[in-house]
XYZ file of C-alpha atoms in Angstrom:
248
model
C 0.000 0.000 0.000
C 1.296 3.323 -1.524
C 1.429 6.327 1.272
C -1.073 8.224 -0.672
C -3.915 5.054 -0.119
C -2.473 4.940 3.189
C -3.129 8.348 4.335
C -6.899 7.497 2.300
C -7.664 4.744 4.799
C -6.294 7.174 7.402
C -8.496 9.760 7.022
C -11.795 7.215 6.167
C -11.327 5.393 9.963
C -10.692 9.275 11.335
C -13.914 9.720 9.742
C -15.798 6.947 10.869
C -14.444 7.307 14.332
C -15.894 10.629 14.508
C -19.315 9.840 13.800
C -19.208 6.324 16.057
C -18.312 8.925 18.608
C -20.993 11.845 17.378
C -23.514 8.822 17.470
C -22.438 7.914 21.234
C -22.536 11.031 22.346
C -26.275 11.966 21.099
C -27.607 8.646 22.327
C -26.310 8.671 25.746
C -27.778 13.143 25.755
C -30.832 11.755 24.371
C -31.104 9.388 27.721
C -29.929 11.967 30.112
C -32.401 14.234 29.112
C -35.190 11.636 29.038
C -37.636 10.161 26.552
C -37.857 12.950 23.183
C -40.949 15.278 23.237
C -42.305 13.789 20.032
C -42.148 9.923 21.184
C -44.057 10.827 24.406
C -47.067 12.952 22.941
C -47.066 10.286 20.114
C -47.001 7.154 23.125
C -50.259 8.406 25.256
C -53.519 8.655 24.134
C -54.903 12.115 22.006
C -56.173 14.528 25.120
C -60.205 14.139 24.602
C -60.493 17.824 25.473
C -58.329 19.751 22.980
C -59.211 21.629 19.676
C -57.575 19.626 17.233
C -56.282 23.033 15.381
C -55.836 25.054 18.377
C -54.051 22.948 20.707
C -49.700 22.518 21.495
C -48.617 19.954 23.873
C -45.376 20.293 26.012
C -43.576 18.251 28.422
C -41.741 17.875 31.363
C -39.410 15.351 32.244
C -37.891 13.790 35.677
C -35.662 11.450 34.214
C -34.211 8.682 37.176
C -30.509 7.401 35.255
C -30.075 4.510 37.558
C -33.897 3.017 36.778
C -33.979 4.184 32.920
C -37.682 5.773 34.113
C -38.366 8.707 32.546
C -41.439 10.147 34.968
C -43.363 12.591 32.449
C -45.931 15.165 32.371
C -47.537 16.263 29.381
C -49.734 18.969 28.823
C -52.005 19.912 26.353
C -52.855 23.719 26.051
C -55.983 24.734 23.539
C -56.561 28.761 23.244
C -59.142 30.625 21.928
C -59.971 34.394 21.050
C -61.099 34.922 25.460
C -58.225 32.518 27.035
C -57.272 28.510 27.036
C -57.384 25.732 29.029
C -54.860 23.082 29.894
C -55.073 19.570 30.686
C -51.929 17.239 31.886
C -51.434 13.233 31.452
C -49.215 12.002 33.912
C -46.816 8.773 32.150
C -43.679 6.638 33.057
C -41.408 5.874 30.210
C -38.780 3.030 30.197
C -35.065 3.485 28.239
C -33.669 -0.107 27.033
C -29.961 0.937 26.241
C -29.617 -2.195 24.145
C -32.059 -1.227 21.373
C -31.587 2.742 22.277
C -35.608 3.090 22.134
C -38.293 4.160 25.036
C -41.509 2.379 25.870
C -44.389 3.597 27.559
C -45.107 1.619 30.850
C -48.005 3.758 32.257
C -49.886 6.725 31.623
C -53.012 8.339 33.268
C -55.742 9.988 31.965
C -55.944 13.404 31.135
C -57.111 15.484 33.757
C -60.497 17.481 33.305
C -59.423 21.063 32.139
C -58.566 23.988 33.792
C -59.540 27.409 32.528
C -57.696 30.845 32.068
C -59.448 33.767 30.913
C -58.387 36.961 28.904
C -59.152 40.820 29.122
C -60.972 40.057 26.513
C -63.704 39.652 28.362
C -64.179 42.937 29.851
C -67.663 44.185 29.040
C -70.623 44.595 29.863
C -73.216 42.167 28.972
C -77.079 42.915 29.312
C -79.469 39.868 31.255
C -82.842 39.227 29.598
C -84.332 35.742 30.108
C -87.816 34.803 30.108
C -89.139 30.660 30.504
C -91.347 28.834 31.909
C -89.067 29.176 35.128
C -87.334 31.936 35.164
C -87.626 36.023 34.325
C -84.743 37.503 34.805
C -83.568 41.308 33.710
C -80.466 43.460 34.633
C -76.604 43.493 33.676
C -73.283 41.576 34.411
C -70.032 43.652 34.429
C -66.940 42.003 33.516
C -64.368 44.867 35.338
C -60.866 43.373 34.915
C -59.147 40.033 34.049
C -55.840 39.226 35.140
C -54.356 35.858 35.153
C -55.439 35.193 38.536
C -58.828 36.755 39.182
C -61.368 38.080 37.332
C -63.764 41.392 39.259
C -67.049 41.859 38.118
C -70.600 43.416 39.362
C -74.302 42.985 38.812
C -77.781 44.159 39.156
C -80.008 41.558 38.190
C -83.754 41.351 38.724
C -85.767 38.012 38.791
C -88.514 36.375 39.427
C -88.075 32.679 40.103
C -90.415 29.433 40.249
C -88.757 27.308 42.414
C -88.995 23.870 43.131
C -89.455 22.791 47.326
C -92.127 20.431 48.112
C -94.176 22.584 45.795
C -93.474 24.876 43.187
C -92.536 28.593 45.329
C -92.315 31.967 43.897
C -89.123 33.443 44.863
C -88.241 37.346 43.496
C -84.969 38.329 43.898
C -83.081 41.589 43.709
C -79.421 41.801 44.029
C -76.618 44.080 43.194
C -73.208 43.751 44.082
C -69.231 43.388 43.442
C -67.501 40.065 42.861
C -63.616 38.592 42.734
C -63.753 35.379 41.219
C -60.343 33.374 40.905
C -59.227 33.107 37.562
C -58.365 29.006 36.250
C -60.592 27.513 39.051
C -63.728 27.491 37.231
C -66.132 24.649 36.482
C -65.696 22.384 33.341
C -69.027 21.907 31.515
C -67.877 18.414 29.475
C -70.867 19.125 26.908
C -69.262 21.542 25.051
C -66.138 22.690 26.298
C -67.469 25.507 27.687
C -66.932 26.790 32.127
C -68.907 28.606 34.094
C -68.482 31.466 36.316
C -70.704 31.054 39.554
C -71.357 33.980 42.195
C -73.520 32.565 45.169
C -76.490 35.237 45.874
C -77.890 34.487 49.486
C -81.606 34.412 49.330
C -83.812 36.844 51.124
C -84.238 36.968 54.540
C -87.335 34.847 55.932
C -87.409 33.092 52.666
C -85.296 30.153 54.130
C -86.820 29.969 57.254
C -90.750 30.145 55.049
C -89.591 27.189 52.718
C -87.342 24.934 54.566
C -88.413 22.127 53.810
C -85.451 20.304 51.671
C -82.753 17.999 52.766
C -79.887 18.665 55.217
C -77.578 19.266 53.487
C -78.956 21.881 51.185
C -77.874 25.734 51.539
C -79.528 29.100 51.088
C -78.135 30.793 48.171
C -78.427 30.270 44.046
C -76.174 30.663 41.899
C -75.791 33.444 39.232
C -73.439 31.963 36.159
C -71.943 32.882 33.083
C -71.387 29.958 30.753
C -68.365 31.586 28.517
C -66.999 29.825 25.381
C -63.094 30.153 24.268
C -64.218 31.127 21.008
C -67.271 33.096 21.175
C -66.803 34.621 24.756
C -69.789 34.755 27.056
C -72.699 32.548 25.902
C -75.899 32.844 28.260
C -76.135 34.326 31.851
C -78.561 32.295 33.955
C -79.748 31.858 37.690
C -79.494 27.974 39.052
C -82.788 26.136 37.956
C -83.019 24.985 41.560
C -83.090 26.622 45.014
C -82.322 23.789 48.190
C -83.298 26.190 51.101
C -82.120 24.918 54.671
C -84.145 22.615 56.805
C -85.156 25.406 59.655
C -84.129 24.198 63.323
């Protein structure tokens, strides 16, 4: 063998040394920092709750070298126009060094969503509902939004048909100030949609005239505004039921 093939072969096993090594080296940074976004969001099942065109998942990883357990949490955020909602799996992955692949072992299900809501909101939105029920007239105030309470007032005025051991008439009028906590609000499974509730106590004497429900009922109704990602607030309604307290 010449020198000039020589230094060839040199330079070819240089070569290949170099990317034995580059290959080492990602493989054993790919384990340390645990199992790759993509395999993870691809292992667990599709979150139930997200828009499918609004909707980015991200994860976090605890990664344990001596077990090969990669302890993940994944979570899916979907926005809209007046906030988003996230929702986390919880999943264990497993690194086999021999193949240099992970495997799920165990995830959870997602949990139910939690809500954040947007200035967006801010407004003020009229009350006018008439059924068989319920006639209700006034306004809700949406004053502020931050991203960890949301202030409002009202002045609402209804008049109520409620069910006891009969069917009561129950008028209510209420005005007041509210701070509601922001991404603690109920999850209506429906339609994707929450609810804001503000608890109105019920006029004096009324309780005390038409106790005649269970134990463990209480004295106020709820006032709530069922508000949509996309389209903001939806309907403003008073509870269809009123549980007064059992009188002593």
């Amino acid at each position: 063998m010449n020198h000039t093939n020589m230094k060839k072969t040199s330079i070819i096993l240089i070569i290949v040394l170099i990317f034995a090594l580059i290959i080492c080296f990602t493989a054993c940074g790919n384990e340390s920092k645990g199992v790759p976004d993509g395999v993870a969001i691809r292992s667990v099942s599709e979150c139930q709750y997200a828009y499918s065109n609004e909707t980015t998942y991200v994860t976090h990883n605890k990664y344990d070298s001596e077990s090969h357990l990669d302890y993940v949490t994944i979570v899916s955020k979907s926005e809209g126009k007046y906030g988003y909602f996230i929702s986390t799996c919880e999943a264990v992955f497993q690194y086999n060094r021999t193949t240099d692949l992970w495997s799920l072992l165990d995830a959870e299900p997602w949990t139910r969503p939690t809500y954040t809501y947007n200035d967006n909101l801010v407004g003020k939105y009229d009350v006018s509902t008439l059924s068989e029920y319920q006639e209700i007239s006034g306004y809700v105030e949406i004053l502020s939004v931050t991203d960890k309470e949301i202030k409002l007032c009202y002045d609402i005025s209804a008049d109520l048909d409620i069910v006891t051991t009969l069917f009561e008439e129950l008028h209510i009028e209420k005005s007041g100030t509210e701070t509601v906590t922001n991404s603690v609000l109920d999850y209506s499974p429906s339609d994707l949609d929450a609810d804001i509730d503000i608890d109105i106590k019920l006029p004096e004497g009324w309780v005390e005239a038409h106790a005649f429900s269970s134990d463990n009922s209480d004295d106020t109704i709820s006032l709530s505004l069922e508000i949509n990602l996309k389209t903001g607030v939806k309907s403003i309604y008073l509870s269809d039921e009123v549980k007064p307290k059992k009188s002593n």
